[in-house]
Amino acid sequence: HLLQMWTNGINEAGKMALLAWEKETGIELVQINGQRLYGAPPPGWVGGPPPADTEVYIGRLPQDLYENTLIPLFESVGKLYEFRLMMTFSGLNRGFAYARYASLQDAQRAISTLHCFQLREGCAIKVCWSTQKRELVVSGLPATVSQQELEARLQMVTEGIRSVTLHASPCQRQAKLAVLKYRSHKAAALAKKALMEGNLRLGKAEMRVDWLYPQMKKKLQLCEEEPLSSCVQGGKSLAVPRPVALPLSQQNVLECLNMVCWKHRLRTPLFIIKCVHVNPNGWQRFWYQVVIPGYSVPISGFTWVSPDRQGQSKQEKAKVTAALHTLWVLGESLHSQLPAFPKVFTES
């Protein structure tokens, strides 16, 4: 009760002015999970929503300003489809908002007209194109979680999810991370807030939710048509070395592997390669196992092979990946320096 009285008392004059404006204009604002929404669509809107790239980002807002000031200002330069003001629990704004316009021209006009506009003396706002981030990364997932289980849980606590991709964590042993793609920035932002508030429970794992930034995206080498490989060796999850866009000769890689085995008094590796899945785009997923007589455990994994028809066969490409993975595992466990192939693959 005391907390409610305290929050109601913050910027009381501004809140009263907003209520009076809503009553006068008949505009309805809807507050959902930390943001207040106008439109989507606004009254009198005809047709479908405009393209996603008509949204602008508005920053450096004074926290005691509300839609009764901001919406008329941003409507003065073009037709608004949606306006979203980010809110704190106390009822102040969080200093930024998003405005989505009916056309690209209106959005461009908003940027050219209102960027550095002085809302108050010494208070110039920032207006630029919205980055439209739609992907989240959830790290610290238990190694036992399945994609089906994760998708089912996410659909219960978030909306607008388009895809879920599981990966072996590059930073934590015995852990996974997931890349979540949402239909819009708004859906992703709401999902991020919901997940950060602990609305997703999977065992006792300490999970972290963040935007999928370019650095992490590059590290994962994310590609919808070519999911990252995962493998198991001795019951532990390992990152699979991925061939770079370098035309590696199967004969050279196998010669290198045979040389390393000979150096450590191991016998010639035996390969088992099986195609286990073909996706609609023509990518083939291969399972492989490499058995080296004299080495403690088989080395297993999965790899995706592209649908191009030139050069090596798909089976040969999968065998090259299996050999590279085996070289990497032997290099890790035997502390050997691999001749001729020091940088032919990267770790996912």
PDB file of C-alpha atoms in Angstrom, residues 5-279:
ATOM      1  CA  MET A   5       1.113   5.631  -2.598  1.00  0.00           C
ATOM      2  CA  TRP A   6       4.759   6.405  -3.357  1.00  0.00           C
ATOM      3  CA  THR A   7       4.514   5.485  -7.053  1.00  0.00           C
ATOM      4  CA  ASN A   8       1.247   7.420  -7.450  1.00  0.00           C
ATOM      5  CA  GLY A   9       2.930  10.486  -5.963  1.00  0.00           C
ATOM      6  CA  ILE A  10       5.753  10.530  -8.536  1.00  0.00           C
ATOM      7  CA  ASN A  11       5.105  13.088 -11.296  1.00  0.00           C
ATOM      8  CA  GLU A  12       1.481  13.429 -10.243  1.00  0.00           C
ATOM      9  CA  ALA A  13       0.900  16.563 -12.348  1.00  0.00           C
ATOM     10  CA  GLY A  14       2.218  14.835 -15.470  1.00  0.00           C
ATOM     11  CA  LYS A  15       0.005  11.810 -14.911  1.00  0.00           C
ATOM     12  CA  MET A  16      -3.087  13.977 -14.390  1.00  0.00           C
ATOM     13  CA  ALA A  17      -2.334  15.877 -17.613  1.00  0.00           C
ATOM     14  CA  LEU A  18      -2.029  12.564 -19.472  1.00  0.00           C
ATOM     15  CA  LEU A  19      -5.409  11.337 -18.130  1.00  0.00           C
ATOM     16  CA  ALA A  20      -7.070  14.609 -19.158  1.00  0.00           C
ATOM     17  CA  TRP A  21      -5.576  14.309 -22.666  1.00  0.00           C
ATOM     18  CA  GLU A  22      -6.791  10.706 -23.022  1.00  0.00           C
ATOM     19  CA  LYS A  23     -10.309  11.755 -21.989  1.00  0.00           C
ATOM     20  CA  GLU A  24     -10.316  14.739 -24.347  1.00  0.00           C
ATOM     21  CA  THR A  25      -9.013  12.861 -27.410  1.00  0.00           C
ATOM     22  CA  GLY A  26     -10.608   9.477 -26.749  1.00  0.00           C
ATOM     23  CA  ILE A  27      -7.225   7.847 -27.256  1.00  0.00           C
ATOM     24  CA  GLU A  28      -6.668   4.549 -25.445  1.00  0.00           C
ATOM     25  CA  LEU A  29      -3.231   3.594 -24.178  1.00  0.00           C
ATOM     26  CA  VAL A  30      -2.551  -0.030 -23.236  1.00  0.00           C
ATOM     27  CA  GLN A  31       0.256  -0.921 -20.823  1.00  0.00           C
ATOM     28  CA  ILE A  32       1.845  -4.336 -21.380  1.00  0.00           C
ATOM     29  CA  ASN A  33       4.942  -5.608 -19.572  1.00  0.00           C
ATOM     30  CA  GLY A  34       6.865  -2.392 -19.147  1.00  0.00           C
ATOM     31  CA  GLN A  35       5.734  -0.516 -22.231  1.00  0.00           C
ATOM     32  CA  ARG A  36       2.671   1.574 -23.047  1.00  0.00           C
ATOM     33  CA  LEU A  37       1.175   1.170 -26.488  1.00  0.00           C
ATOM     34  CA  TYR A  38      -0.822   3.460 -28.753  1.00  0.00           C
ATOM     35  CA  GLY A  39      -2.253   2.235 -32.052  1.00  0.00           C
ATOM     36  CA  ALA A  40      -1.252  -0.943 -33.876  1.00  0.00           C
ATOM     37  CA  PRO A  41      -3.591   0.008 -35.509  1.00  0.00           C
ATOM     38  CA  PRO A  42      -4.729   3.526 -34.524  1.00  0.00           C
ATOM     39  CA  PRO A  43      -8.388   4.621 -34.876  1.00  0.00           C
ATOM     40  CA  GLY A  44      -9.493   4.912 -38.503  1.00  0.00           C
ATOM     41  CA  TRP A  45      -6.619   2.842 -39.879  1.00  0.00           C
ATOM     42  CA  VAL A  46      -7.453   1.029 -43.140  1.00  0.00           C
ATOM     43  CA  GLY A  47      -5.457  -1.950 -44.451  1.00  0.00           C
ATOM     44  CA  GLY A  48      -2.653  -4.034 -43.038  1.00  0.00           C
ATOM     45  CA  PRO A  49       0.321  -2.894 -40.958  1.00  0.00           C
ATOM     46  CA  PRO A  50       3.168  -0.976 -42.627  1.00  0.00           C
ATOM     47  CA  PRO A  51       6.608  -2.580 -43.162  1.00  0.00           C
ATOM     48  CA  ALA A  52       8.747  -3.175 -40.072  1.00  0.00           C
ATOM     49  CA  ASP A  53      11.468  -0.820 -41.355  1.00  0.00           C
ATOM     50  CA  THR A  54       9.195   2.228 -40.895  1.00  0.00           C
ATOM     51  CA  GLU A  55       9.941   2.309 -37.154  1.00  0.00           C
ATOM     52  CA  VAL A  56      12.174   4.952 -35.553  1.00  0.00           C
ATOM     53  CA  TYR A  57      13.906   4.955 -32.182  1.00  0.00           C
ATOM     54  CA  ILE A  58      13.478   7.971 -29.895  1.00  0.00           C
ATOM     55  CA  GLY A  59      16.012   8.489 -27.120  1.00  0.00           C
ATOM     56  CA  ARG A  60      17.128  11.003 -24.471  1.00  0.00           C
ATOM     57  CA  LEU A  61      13.547  11.702 -23.404  1.00  0.00           C
ATOM     58  CA  PRO A  62      12.913  13.547 -20.123  1.00  0.00           C
ATOM     59  CA  GLN A  63      11.419  10.893 -17.862  1.00  0.00           C
ATOM     60  CA  ASP A  64       8.467  13.002 -16.751  1.00  0.00           C
ATOM     61  CA  LEU A  65       7.062  13.438 -20.276  1.00  0.00           C
ATOM     62  CA  TYR A  66       4.222  11.274 -21.572  1.00  0.00           C
ATOM     63  CA  GLU A  67       2.219  10.545 -24.711  1.00  0.00           C
ATOM     64  CA  ASN A  68       0.128  13.741 -24.412  1.00  0.00           C
ATOM     65  CA  THR A  69       3.297  15.632 -25.425  1.00  0.00           C
ATOM     66  CA  LEU A  70       5.067  13.006 -27.538  1.00  0.00           C
ATOM     67  CA  ILE A  71       2.300  11.630 -29.783  1.00  0.00           C
ATOM     68  CA  PRO A  72       1.150  15.040 -31.100  1.00  0.00           C
ATOM     69  CA  LEU A  73       4.794  15.967 -31.749  1.00  0.00           C
ATOM     70  CA  PHE A  74       5.569  12.807 -33.722  1.00  0.00           C
ATOM     71  CA  GLU A  75       2.207  12.905 -35.543  1.00  0.00           C
ATOM     72  CA  SER A  76       3.034  16.407 -36.747  1.00  0.00           C
ATOM     73  CA  VAL A  77       5.563  14.999 -39.261  1.00  0.00           C
ATOM     74  CA  GLY A  78       3.708  11.912 -40.521  1.00  0.00           C
ATOM     75  CA  LYS A  79       0.943   9.366 -39.966  1.00  0.00           C
ATOM     76  CA  LEU A  80       1.613   7.143 -36.946  1.00  0.00           C
ATOM     77  CA  TYR A  81       0.705   3.481 -36.951  1.00  0.00           C
ATOM     78  CA  GLU A  82       2.074   2.736 -33.478  1.00  0.00           C
ATOM     79  CA  PHE A  83       3.804   4.515 -30.611  1.00  0.00           C
ATOM     80  CA  ARG A  84       5.477   2.609 -27.746  1.00  0.00           C
ATOM     81  CA  LEU A  85       6.767   4.352 -24.643  1.00  0.00           C
ATOM     82  CA  MET A  86       8.959   2.291 -22.317  1.00  0.00           C
ATOM     83  CA  MET A  87       7.855   2.660 -18.684  1.00  0.00           C
ATOM     84  CA  THR A  88       9.320   2.154 -15.195  1.00  0.00           C
ATOM     85  CA  PHE A  89       7.330   0.550 -12.370  1.00  0.00           C
ATOM     86  CA  SER A  90       6.988   3.994 -10.728  1.00  0.00           C
ATOM     87  CA  GLY A  91       5.171   5.448 -13.747  1.00  0.00           C
ATOM     88  CA  LEU A  92       8.000   7.498 -15.273  1.00  0.00           C
ATOM     89  CA  ASN A  93       9.152   6.745 -18.791  1.00  0.00           C
ATOM     90  CA  ARG A  94      12.491   4.974 -19.204  1.00  0.00           C
ATOM     91  CA  GLY A  95      13.918   7.654 -21.480  1.00  0.00           C
ATOM     92  CA  PHE A  96      13.157   6.041 -24.826  1.00  0.00           C
ATOM     93  CA  ALA A  97      10.280   5.120 -27.149  1.00  0.00           C
ATOM     94  CA  TYR A  98       9.530   3.724 -30.617  1.00  0.00           C
ATOM     95  CA  ALA A  99       7.315   5.298 -33.295  1.00  0.00           C
ATOM     96  CA  ARG A 100       6.188   3.278 -36.311  1.00  0.00           C
ATOM     97  CA  TYR A 101       4.967   5.272 -39.287  1.00  0.00           C
ATOM     98  CA  ALA A 102       2.600   4.550 -42.164  1.00  0.00           C
ATOM     99  CA  SER A 103       5.380   4.915 -44.734  1.00  0.00           C
ATOM    100  CA  LEU A 104       9.125   5.020 -45.147  1.00  0.00           C
ATOM    101  CA  GLN A 105       8.896   8.678 -46.197  1.00  0.00           C
ATOM    102  CA  ASP A 106       7.087   9.617 -42.962  1.00  0.00           C
ATOM    103  CA  ALA A 107       9.728   7.816 -40.876  1.00  0.00           C
ATOM    104  CA  GLN A 108      12.535   9.562 -42.785  1.00  0.00           C
ATOM    105  CA  ARG A 109      10.821  12.933 -42.235  1.00  0.00           C
ATOM    106  CA  ALA A 110      10.565  12.235 -38.493  1.00  0.00           C
ATOM    107  CA  ILE A 111      14.319  11.590 -38.343  1.00  0.00           C
ATOM    108  CA  SER A 112      15.328  14.619 -40.412  1.00  0.00           C
ATOM    109  CA  THR A 113      12.912  16.966 -38.605  1.00  0.00           C
ATOM    110  CA  LEU A 114      12.982  15.797 -34.994  1.00  0.00           C
ATOM    111  CA  HIS A 115      16.511  14.503 -34.414  1.00  0.00           C
ATOM    112  CA  CYS A 116      18.133  16.925 -31.927  1.00  0.00           C
ATOM    113  CA  PHE A 117      14.767  18.654 -31.435  1.00  0.00           C
ATOM    114  CA  GLN A 118      14.803  20.591 -28.143  1.00  0.00           C
ATOM    115  CA  LEU A 119      11.866  19.353 -26.082  1.00  0.00           C
ATOM    116  CA  ARG A 120      13.147  21.579 -23.312  1.00  0.00           C
ATOM    117  CA  GLU A 121      16.041  23.947 -22.995  1.00  0.00           C
ATOM    118  CA  GLY A 122      19.197  21.859 -22.963  1.00  0.00           C
ATOM    119  CA  CYS A 123      17.283  18.647 -23.725  1.00  0.00           C
ATOM    120  CA  ALA A 124      17.748  17.578 -27.369  1.00  0.00           C
ATOM    121  CA  ILE A 125      16.151  14.232 -28.210  1.00  0.00           C
ATOM    122  CA  LYS A 126      17.659  11.540 -30.423  1.00  0.00           C
ATOM    123  CA  VAL A 127      15.641  10.164 -33.356  1.00  0.00           C
ATOM    124  CA  CYS A 128      17.108   7.474 -35.636  1.00  0.00           C
ATOM    125  CA  TRP A 129      16.163   4.260 -37.403  1.00  0.00           C
ATOM    126  CA  SER A 130      15.167   1.440 -35.079  1.00  0.00           C
ATOM    127  CA  THR A 131      17.621  -1.472 -35.154  1.00  0.00           C
ATOM    128  CA  GLN A 132      14.701  -3.934 -35.133  1.00  0.00           C
ATOM    129  CA  LYS A 133      16.464  -6.513 -32.985  1.00  0.00           C
ATOM    130  CA  ARG A 134      14.372  -9.689 -33.064  1.00  0.00           C
ATOM    131  CA  GLU A 135      16.743 -12.366 -31.763  1.00  0.00           C
ATOM    132  CA  LEU A 136      17.530 -13.351 -28.188  1.00  0.00           C
ATOM    133  CA  VAL A 137      20.134 -15.708 -26.801  1.00  0.00           C
ATOM    134  CA  VAL A 138      19.375 -17.763 -23.693  1.00  0.00           C
ATOM    135  CA  SER A 139      22.537 -19.189 -22.130  1.00  0.00           C
ATOM    136  CA  GLY A 140      23.094 -21.557 -19.218  1.00  0.00           C
ATOM    137  CA  LEU A 141      20.487 -24.098 -20.327  1.00  0.00           C
ATOM    138  CA  PRO A 142      20.940 -27.624 -18.951  1.00  0.00           C
ATOM    139  CA  ALA A 143      22.680 -29.996 -21.361  1.00  0.00           C
ATOM    140  CA  THR A 144      19.716 -32.389 -21.148  1.00  0.00           C
ATOM    141  CA  VAL A 145      17.120 -29.928 -22.467  1.00  0.00           C
ATOM    142  CA  SER A 146      15.542 -30.885 -25.791  1.00  0.00           C
ATOM    143  CA  GLN A 147      14.393 -28.496 -28.493  1.00  0.00           C
ATOM    144  CA  GLN A 148      10.806 -29.751 -28.211  1.00  0.00           C
ATOM    145  CA  GLU A 149      10.730 -29.139 -24.454  1.00  0.00           C
ATOM    146  CA  LEU A 150      12.223 -25.669 -24.795  1.00  0.00           C
ATOM    147  CA  GLU A 151       9.823 -24.660 -27.587  1.00  0.00           C
ATOM    148  CA  ALA A 152       6.825 -25.845 -25.550  1.00  0.00           C
ATOM    149  CA  ARG A 153       7.941 -23.844 -22.487  1.00  0.00           C
ATOM    150  CA  LEU A 154       8.660 -20.708 -24.508  1.00  0.00           C
ATOM    151  CA  GLN A 155       5.235 -20.784 -26.172  1.00  0.00           C
ATOM    152  CA  MET A 156       3.665 -20.855 -22.700  1.00  0.00           C
ATOM    153  CA  VAL A 157       5.449 -17.703 -21.459  1.00  0.00           C
ATOM    154  CA  THR A 158       6.131 -15.653 -24.635  1.00  0.00           C
ATOM    155  CA  GLU A 159       4.312 -14.773 -27.862  1.00  0.00           C
ATOM    156  CA  GLY A 160       5.390 -14.378 -31.466  1.00  0.00           C
ATOM    157  CA  ILE A 161       8.251 -16.885 -31.472  1.00  0.00           C
ATOM    158  CA  ARG A 162       9.336 -17.922 -34.971  1.00  0.00           C
ATOM    159  CA  SER A 163      12.205 -20.338 -34.375  1.00  0.00           C
ATOM    160  CA  VAL A 164      14.365 -21.911 -31.678  1.00  0.00           C
ATOM    161  CA  THR A 165      17.886 -23.199 -32.359  1.00  0.00           C
ATOM    162  CA  LEU A 166      19.877 -25.095 -29.720  1.00  0.00           C
ATOM    163  CA  HIS A 167      23.672 -24.994 -29.606  1.00  0.00           C
ATOM    164  CA  ALA A 168      26.405 -26.413 -27.423  1.00  0.00           C
ATOM    165  CA  SER A 169      27.583 -23.514 -25.272  1.00  0.00           C
ATOM    166  CA  PRO A 170      30.975 -22.161 -26.375  1.00  0.00           C
ATOM    167  CA  CYS A 171      31.634 -20.892 -22.828  1.00  0.00           C
ATOM    168  CA  GLN A 172      30.194 -23.505 -20.450  1.00  0.00           C
ATOM    169  CA  ARG A 173      30.776 -27.236 -20.317  1.00  0.00           C
ATOM    170  CA  GLN A 174      27.706 -29.415 -19.901  1.00  0.00           C
ATOM    171  CA  ALA A 175      25.445 -26.524 -20.934  1.00  0.00           C
ATOM    172  CA  LYS A 176      23.508 -25.372 -23.968  1.00  0.00           C
ATOM    173  CA  LEU A 177      22.389 -22.044 -25.289  1.00  0.00           C
ATOM    174  CA  ALA A 178      19.422 -21.236 -27.505  1.00  0.00           C
ATOM    175  CA  VAL A 179      18.865 -18.602 -30.166  1.00  0.00           C
ATOM    176  CA  LEU A 180      15.248 -17.415 -30.205  1.00  0.00           C
ATOM    177  CA  LYS A 181      13.888 -15.552 -33.217  1.00  0.00           C
ATOM    178  CA  TYR A 182      10.672 -13.522 -32.817  1.00  0.00           C
ATOM    179  CA  ARG A 183       8.303 -12.029 -35.382  1.00  0.00           C
ATOM    180  CA  SER A 184       9.055  -8.416 -34.365  1.00  0.00           C
ATOM    181  CA  HIS A 185      11.214  -6.260 -32.138  1.00  0.00           C
ATOM    182  CA  LYS A 186       8.223  -5.653 -29.882  1.00  0.00           C
ATOM    183  CA  ALA A 187       7.583  -9.386 -29.431  1.00  0.00           C
ATOM    184  CA  ALA A 188      11.291  -9.973 -28.729  1.00  0.00           C
ATOM    185  CA  ALA A 189      11.452  -7.115 -26.204  1.00  0.00           C
ATOM    186  CA  LEU A 190       8.395  -8.434 -24.349  1.00  0.00           C
ATOM    187  CA  ALA A 191       9.843 -11.947 -24.382  1.00  0.00           C
ATOM    188  CA  LYS A 192      13.181 -10.669 -23.036  1.00  0.00           C
ATOM    189  CA  LYS A 193      11.428  -8.956 -20.151  1.00  0.00           C
ATOM    190  CA  ALA A 194       9.288 -12.013 -19.377  1.00  0.00           C
ATOM    191  CA  LEU A 195      12.268 -14.369 -19.452  1.00  0.00           C
ATOM    192  CA  MET A 196      14.449 -12.054 -17.356  1.00  0.00           C
ATOM    193  CA  GLU A 197      11.720 -12.009 -14.718  1.00  0.00           C
ATOM    194  CA  GLY A 198      12.160 -15.745 -14.332  1.00  0.00           C
ATOM    195  CA  ASN A 199       9.079 -16.947 -16.179  1.00  0.00           C
ATOM    196  CA  LEU A 200      11.034 -19.828 -17.732  1.00  0.00           C
ATOM    197  CA  ARG A 201      12.075 -22.661 -15.427  1.00  0.00           C
ATOM    198  CA  LEU A 202      14.212 -25.560 -16.594  1.00  0.00           C
ATOM    199  CA  GLY A 203      15.687 -27.488 -13.698  1.00  0.00           C
ATOM    200  CA  LYS A 204      18.102 -25.624 -11.436  1.00  0.00           C
ATOM    201  CA  ALA A 205      20.078 -23.974 -14.214  1.00  0.00           C
ATOM    202  CA  GLU A 206      21.004 -20.308 -13.866  1.00  0.00           C
ATOM    203  CA  MET A 207      19.894 -18.912 -17.204  1.00  0.00           C
ATOM    204  CA  ARG A 208      20.786 -15.573 -18.736  1.00  0.00           C
ATOM    205  CA  VAL A 209      18.807 -13.758 -21.433  1.00  0.00           C
ATOM    206  CA  ASP A 210      20.259 -11.108 -23.730  1.00  0.00           C
ATOM    207  CA  TRP A 211      19.958  -9.741 -27.234  1.00  0.00           C
ATOM    208  CA  LEU A 212      21.840 -11.722 -29.867  1.00  0.00           C
ATOM    209  CA  TYR A 213      24.600  -9.237 -30.661  1.00  0.00           C
ATOM    210  CA  PRO A 214      26.715  -9.497 -33.859  1.00  0.00           C
ATOM    211  CA  GLN A 215      29.764 -10.733 -31.933  1.00  0.00           C
ATOM    212  CA  MET A 216      27.860 -13.714 -30.532  1.00  0.00           C
ATOM    213  CA  LYS A 217      26.085 -14.271 -33.841  1.00  0.00           C
ATOM    214  CA  LYS A 218      29.433 -14.449 -35.604  1.00  0.00           C
ATOM    215  CA  LYS A 219      30.816 -16.762 -32.943  1.00  0.00           C
ATOM    216  CA  LEU A 220      27.947 -19.160 -33.407  1.00  0.00           C
ATOM    217  CA  GLN A 221      28.131 -18.805 -37.200  1.00  0.00           C
ATOM    218  CA  LEU A 222      24.345 -18.732 -37.141  1.00  0.00           C
ATOM    219  CA  CYS A 223      22.568 -19.769 -40.302  1.00  0.00           C
ATOM    220  CA  GLU A 224      18.999 -21.072 -40.519  1.00  0.00           C
ATOM    221  CA  GLU A 225      19.783 -23.445 -43.361  1.00  0.00           C
ATOM    222  CA  GLU A 226      22.906 -24.799 -41.684  1.00  0.00           C
ATOM    223  CA  PRO A 227      22.379 -25.285 -37.934  1.00  0.00           C
ATOM    224  CA  LEU A 228      25.515 -25.539 -35.839  1.00  0.00           C
ATOM    225  CA  SER A 229      26.737 -29.051 -35.263  1.00  0.00           C
ATOM    226  CA  SER A 230      26.899 -30.718 -31.892  1.00  0.00           C
ATOM    227  CA  CYS A 231      28.748 -33.858 -30.971  1.00  0.00           C
ATOM    228  CA  VAL A 232      29.386 -36.179 -28.086  1.00  0.00           C
ATOM    229  CA  GLN A 233      32.704 -37.729 -27.210  1.00  0.00           C
ATOM    230  CA  GLY A 234      33.068 -39.778 -24.065  1.00  0.00           C
ATOM    231  CA  GLY A 235      29.678 -38.562 -22.854  1.00  0.00           C
ATOM    232  CA  LYS A 236      30.682 -34.871 -23.044  1.00  0.00           C
ATOM    233  CA  SER A 237      29.385 -32.197 -25.383  1.00  0.00           C
ATOM    234  CA  LEU A 238      32.041 -30.782 -27.681  1.00  0.00           C
ATOM    235  CA  ALA A 239      32.034 -28.091 -30.313  1.00  0.00           C
ATOM    236  CA  VAL A 240      32.511 -29.561 -33.771  1.00  0.00           C
ATOM    237  CA  PRO A 241      35.205 -27.966 -35.918  1.00  0.00           C
ATOM    238  CA  ARG A 242      33.588 -26.478 -38.994  1.00  0.00           C
ATOM    239  CA  PRO A 243      35.424 -26.436 -42.317  1.00  0.00           C
ATOM    240  CA  VAL A 244      36.135 -22.932 -43.553  1.00  0.00           C
ATOM    241  CA  ALA A 245      35.518 -21.942 -47.150  1.00  0.00           C
ATOM    242  CA  LEU A 246      38.868 -23.465 -48.057  1.00  0.00           C
ATOM    243  CA  PRO A 247      38.894 -26.324 -50.592  1.00  0.00           C
ATOM    244  CA  LEU A 248      40.443 -29.013 -48.425  1.00  0.00           C
ATOM    245  CA  SER A 249      41.544 -32.176 -50.148  1.00  0.00           C
ATOM    246  CA  GLN A 250      40.159 -35.324 -48.534  1.00  0.00           C
ATOM    247  CA  GLN A 251      43.416 -37.105 -49.309  1.00  0.00           C
ATOM    248  CA  ASN A 252      45.536 -34.402 -47.586  1.00  0.00           C
ATOM    249  CA  VAL A 253      43.379 -34.327 -44.449  1.00  0.00           C
ATOM    250  CA  LEU A 254      43.391 -38.111 -44.162  1.00  0.00           C
ATOM    251  CA  GLU A 255      47.160 -38.198 -44.715  1.00  0.00           C
ATOM    252  CA  CYS A 256      47.580 -35.667 -41.924  1.00  0.00           C
ATOM    253  CA  LEU A 257      45.347 -37.703 -39.599  1.00  0.00           C
ATOM    254  CA  ASN A 258      47.176 -40.940 -40.430  1.00  0.00           C
ATOM    255  CA  MET A 259      50.509 -39.202 -39.745  1.00  0.00           C
ATOM    256  CA  VAL A 260      49.319 -38.036 -36.295  1.00  0.00           C
ATOM    257  CA  CYS A 261      48.046 -41.543 -35.492  1.00  0.00           C
ATOM    258  CA  TRP A 262      51.328 -43.093 -36.621  1.00  0.00           C
ATOM    259  CA  LYS A 263      53.293 -40.579 -34.523  1.00  0.00           C
ATOM    260  CA  HIS A 264      51.368 -41.662 -31.405  1.00  0.00           C
ATOM    261  CA  ARG A 265      51.487 -45.371 -32.251  1.00  0.00           C
ATOM    262  CA  LEU A 266      47.789 -45.583 -33.089  1.00  0.00           C
ATOM    263  CA  ARG A 267      46.415 -47.605 -35.978  1.00  0.00           C
ATOM    264  CA  THR A 268      44.604 -46.359 -39.081  1.00  0.00           C
ATOM    265  CA  PRO A 269      41.229 -44.657 -38.265  1.00  0.00           C
ATOM    266  CA  LEU A 270      38.009 -46.338 -39.395  1.00  0.00           C
ATOM    267  CA  PHE A 271      35.141 -44.061 -40.543  1.00  0.00           C
ATOM    268  CA  ILE A 272      31.386 -44.669 -40.341  1.00  0.00           C
ATOM    269  CA  ILE A 273      29.397 -41.950 -42.183  1.00  0.00           C
ATOM    270  CA  LYS A 274      25.564 -41.901 -42.390  1.00  0.00           C
ATOM    271  CA  CYS A 275      23.116 -39.334 -43.777  1.00  0.00           C
ATOM    272  CA  VAL A 276      20.398 -38.930 -41.126  1.00  0.00           C
ATOM    273  CA  HIS A 277      18.369 -35.949 -42.383  1.00  0.00           C
ATOM    274  CA  VAL A 278      17.751 -33.849 -45.501  1.00  0.00           C
ATOM    275  CA  ASN A 279      16.059 -30.460 -45.034  1.00  0.00           C
TER     276      ASN A 279
END
